Coordinates of C-alpha atoms in Angstrom, one line a residue:
Chain A
A1 CA 13.9 -8.3 -13.6
Q2 CA 12.3 -9.2 -10.3
S3 CA 10.4 -12.4 -10.3
V4 CA 8.5 -14.8 -8.0
T5 CA 8.2 -18.5 -8.8
Q6 CA 5.7 -20.9 -7.4
P7 CA 6.7 -24.1 -9.1
D8 CA 3.7 -26.2 -8.1
I9 CA 0.5 -25.2 -9.9
H10 CA -1.6 -27.9 -8.1
I11 CA -1.0 -29.9 -5.0
T12 CA -3.2 -32.5 -3.4
V13 CA -2.8 -33.7 0.1
S14 CA -4.9 -35.8 2.5
E15 CA -6.5 -34.2 5.5
G16 CA -4.2 -34.4 8.4
A17 CA -1.1 -34.7 6.3
S18 CA 1.7 -32.0 6.3
L19 CA 2.0 -29.4 3.7
E20 CA 4.8 -27.4 2.1
L21 CA 4.2 -24.9 -0.7
R22 CA 7.3 -23.6 -2.4
C23 CA 8.2 -20.0 -3.3
N24 CA 11.4 -18.7 -4.8
Y25 CA 12.2 -15.1 -5.7
S26 CA 14.8 -13.3 -7.7
Y27 CA 15.6 -9.8 -6.4
G28 CA 18.7 -7.8 -6.1
A29 CA 18.1 -6.5 -2.6
T30 CA 16.6 -8.0 0.5
P31 CA 12.9 -8.2 0.0
Y32 CA 9.9 -8.4 2.3
L33 CA 7.6 -11.3 1.6
F34 CA 4.0 -12.4 2.0
W35 CA 1.8 -15.4 1.7
Y36 CA -1.8 -14.8 0.8
V37 CA -4.7 -17.2 0.5
Q38 CA -7.7 -16.9 -1.8
S39 CA -10.9 -18.9 -1.4
P40 CA -13.1 -19.3 -4.5
G41 CA -14.8 -16.1 -5.5
Q42 CA -13.1 -14.2 -2.7
G43 CA -10.4 -11.6 -2.2
L44 CA -7.0 -12.3 -0.8
Q45 CA -6.4 -12.8 2.9
L46 CA -3.0 -12.4 4.5
L47 CA -1.6 -15.5 6.1
L48 CA 1.8 -14.2 7.2
K49 CA 4.6 -11.7 6.4
Y50 CA 8.4 -11.5 6.7
F51 CA 10.0 -8.1 6.9
S52 CA 13.1 -8.7 9.1
G53 CA 14.3 -10.5 12.2
D54 CA 13.4 -14.1 12.9
T55 CA 13.4 -16.0 9.7
L56 CA 10.7 -18.4 10.9
V57 CA 7.4 -16.6 10.7
Q58 CA 4.1 -17.7 12.3
G59 CA 0.8 -16.9 10.7
I60 CA -2.9 -17.4 11.0
K61 CA -4.6 -20.8 10.8
G62 CA -1.5 -22.7 11.9
F63 CA 0.7 -21.7 9.0
E64 CA 4.3 -20.8 9.2
A65 CA 7.0 -19.9 6.6
E66 CA 10.8 -19.8 6.7
F67 CA 12.8 -17.2 4.9
K68 CA 16.1 -18.7 3.6
R69 CA 18.2 -16.0 2.0
S70 CA 20.8 -18.4 0.7
Q71 CA 18.2 -20.3 -1.3
S72 CA 16.1 -17.2 -2.1
S73 CA 13.1 -19.1 -0.8
F74 CA 10.1 -18.5 1.4
N75 CA 8.2 -21.8 1.7
L76 CA 4.9 -22.1 3.5
R77 CA 4.3 -25.0 5.8
K78 CA 1.5 -26.5 7.9
P79 CA 2.0 -29.6 10.0
S80 CA -1.6 -30.9 9.6
V81 CA -3.9 -29.8 6.8
H82 CA -7.7 -29.3 7.4
W83 CA -10.3 -29.7 4.6
S84 CA -11.0 -26.0 5.0
D85 CA -7.5 -25.2 3.8
A86 CA -8.4 -26.0 0.3
A87 CA -7.8 -22.7 -1.6
E88 CA -5.3 -21.0 -3.8
Y89 CA -2.1 -19.7 -2.2
F90 CA 0.0 -16.8 -3.5
C91 CA 3.5 -15.8 -2.6
A92 CA 4.3 -12.1 -3.0
V93 CA 7.4 -10.0 -2.8
G94 CA 8.2 -6.3 -2.4
L95 CA 11.2 -4.1 -2.0
T96 CA 11.8 -1.5 0.7
G97 CA 11.4 1.9 -0.8
G98 CA 9.6 0.4 -3.8
G99 CA 6.3 2.1 -3.2
N100 CA 4.6 -0.9 -1.8
K101 CA 4.6 -2.5 -5.2
L102 CA 4.2 -6.3 -4.9
T103 CA 5.1 -9.0 -7.4
F104 CA 3.0 -12.1 -7.1
G105 CA 3.7 -15.7 -8.0
T106 CA 1.3 -17.5 -10.2
G107 CA -0.3 -19.3 -7.3
T108 CA -0.6 -22.9 -6.0
Q109 CA -4.0 -24.5 -6.0
L110 CA -4.4 -26.8 -2.9
K111 CA -6.8 -29.6 -2.9
V112 CA -7.5 -31.6 0.3
E113 CA -8.7 -35.1 0.1
L114 CA -10.9 -36.4 3.0
Chain B
N1 CA -14.5 -0.3 9.4
A2 CA -15.6 -1.5 6.0
G3 CA -12.0 -1.9 4.9
V4 CA -11.6 -1.8 1.1
T5 CA -14.8 -1.7 -0.9
Q6 CA -15.1 -2.2 -4.7
T7 CA -18.1 -1.6 -7.0
P8 CA -19.5 -3.0 -9.1
K9 CA -19.1 -6.7 -8.2
F10 CA -19.7 -7.8 -11.8
Q11 CA -19.9 -6.0 -15.1
V12 CA -20.5 -6.9 -18.7
L13 CA -19.2 -4.4 -21.3
K14 CA -19.1 -4.4 -25.1
T15 CA -15.9 -3.8 -26.9
G16 CA -15.2 0.0 -27.1
Q17 CA -17.3 1.0 -24.1
S18 CA -15.7 2.8 -21.2
M19 CA -16.3 2.4 -17.5
T20 CA -14.9 3.2 -14.1
L21 CA -14.2 0.6 -11.4
Q22 CA -14.6 2.2 -8.0
C23 CA -12.4 1.5 -5.0
A24 CA -12.6 3.1 -1.6
Q25 CA -10.9 2.5 1.7
D26 CA -11.7 3.8 5.2
M27 CA -8.4 3.0 6.9
N28 CA -6.7 6.2 6.0
H29 CA -4.0 4.3 4.0
E30 CA -1.6 6.3 1.9
Y31 CA -0.8 3.5 -0.6
M32 CA -3.3 2.0 -3.0
S33 CA -3.0 -0.4 -5.9
W34 CA -4.9 -2.0 -8.7
Y35 CA -4.3 -5.6 -9.8
R36 CA -5.8 -7.8 -12.4
Q37 CA -6.0 -11.6 -11.9
D38 CA -6.1 -13.9 -14.8
P39 CA -6.0 -17.8 -14.7
G40 CA -2.5 -19.1 -14.3
M41 CA -0.9 -15.6 -14.1
G42 CA -1.4 -14.6 -10.5
L43 CA -2.0 -10.9 -9.8
R44 CA -0.4 -8.3 -12.0
L45 CA -0.1 -4.7 -10.9
I46 CA -1.8 -2.2 -13.2
H47 CA -1.3 1.2 -11.4
Y48 CA -0.5 2.3 -7.9
S49 CA -0.5 5.4 -5.7
V50 CA 1.7 6.4 -2.8
G51 CA -0.6 9.2 -1.8
A52 CA -3.3 11.7 -2.9
G53 CA -2.3 13.3 -6.2
I54 CA 0.5 10.7 -6.9
T55 CA 0.1 7.8 -9.2
D56 CA 2.4 5.6 -11.3
Q57 CA 2.3 2.7 -13.7
G58 CA 2.7 -0.9 -12.8
E59 CA 3.4 -3.9 -14.9
V60 CA 0.3 -3.8 -17.2
P61 CA -0.9 -0.2 -17.4
N62 CA -2.0 0.0 -21.1
G63 CA -5.7 0.7 -21.6
Y64 CA -6.2 1.9 -18.0
N65 CA -6.2 5.3 -16.3
V66 CA -6.2 6.2 -12.6
S67 CA -6.4 9.3 -10.5
R68 CA -6.1 9.9 -6.7
S69 CA -7.8 13.1 -5.7
T70 CA -8.5 11.9 -2.1
T71 CA -6.8 9.5 0.3
E72 CA -10.0 7.3 0.3
D73 CA -10.7 6.8 -3.4
F74 CA -8.7 5.3 -6.2
P75 CA -10.9 4.7 -9.3
L76 CA -9.7 2.7 -12.3
R77 CA -10.9 3.8 -15.7
L78 CA -11.1 1.6 -18.8
L79 CA -10.9 4.0 -21.8
S80 CA -12.1 1.7 -24.6
A81 CA -12.7 -1.9 -23.3
A82 CA -11.2 -4.8 -25.2
P83 CA -11.9 -8.5 -24.8
S84 CA -8.3 -8.8 -23.4
Q85 CA -9.4 -6.8 -20.4
T86 CA -11.8 -9.5 -19.3
S87 CA -10.5 -10.3 -15.9
V88 CA -11.0 -10.0 -12.2
Y89 CA -9.8 -6.7 -10.8
F90 CA -8.6 -6.2 -7.2
C91 CA -8.0 -3.0 -5.4
A92 CA -5.7 -3.0 -2.3
S93 CA -4.5 -0.5 0.2
S94 CA -1.6 -0.3 2.6
P95 CA -0.5 2.0 5.4
N96 CA 3.1 2.4 4.4
D97 CA 5.8 1.3 2.0
V98 CA 6.4 -2.1 3.5
G99 CA 2.9 -2.6 5.0
T100 CA 0.5 -5.4 4.4
Q101 CA -1.8 -4.8 1.5
Y102 CA -5.5 -5.2 2.3
F103 CA -7.6 -6.4 -0.6
G104 CA -11.1 -5.6 -1.7
P105 CA -13.5 -8.3 -2.8
G106 CA -12.9 -7.8 -6.5
T107 CA -14.8 -6.8 -9.6
R108 CA -15.4 -9.4 -12.3
L109 CA -15.4 -7.8 -15.7
L110 CA -16.5 -9.5 -19.0
V111 CA -15.8 -7.7 -22.2
L112 CA -17.7 -9.0 -25.2

């Protein structure tokens, strides 16, 4: 069965520090991948997406992610975290021809210490 | 464009009651989906549609019905509400099979 794992439930970083959120997937075919962010009481906002091509993807708010097929990973990074980045982050995976069905990870809650 | 809209924002039901969660999009997207979000479980797909008149089940379809009579609207029906259906429900739309999903603001449902 297809699955997406976000191994870190909570992460706390200091403002200005670097950030890496992990995402691993288990799929039989090459997937397309997303990172979404959710602020409290809000819907989900797209940060970035990988479909094909360059495996290093740039997104909004200074985020980037790297698709590593050999490790089945799509980790999210940011070189310097801002207090406004505190939110919950979700990795999601879909399959081409799959009807745009996404499988989401369980999320990582990011806390930023000032 | 309003994007994806959902009504109501919040609803309280008694066990056994029925209701319909409304979802509409004005982006002419063919693909639409319903998810539920529960603490520690991420988002789970309830039902999805790849176009008007076409719907299919997702991961957790039991207790829910959908229909897609128009491109714009994708209502989710709870037939007989149960406390286990207490959750936050999100509707999303996408322009194609591999397109980004755009999410509505969510409906918070409490079943007593």
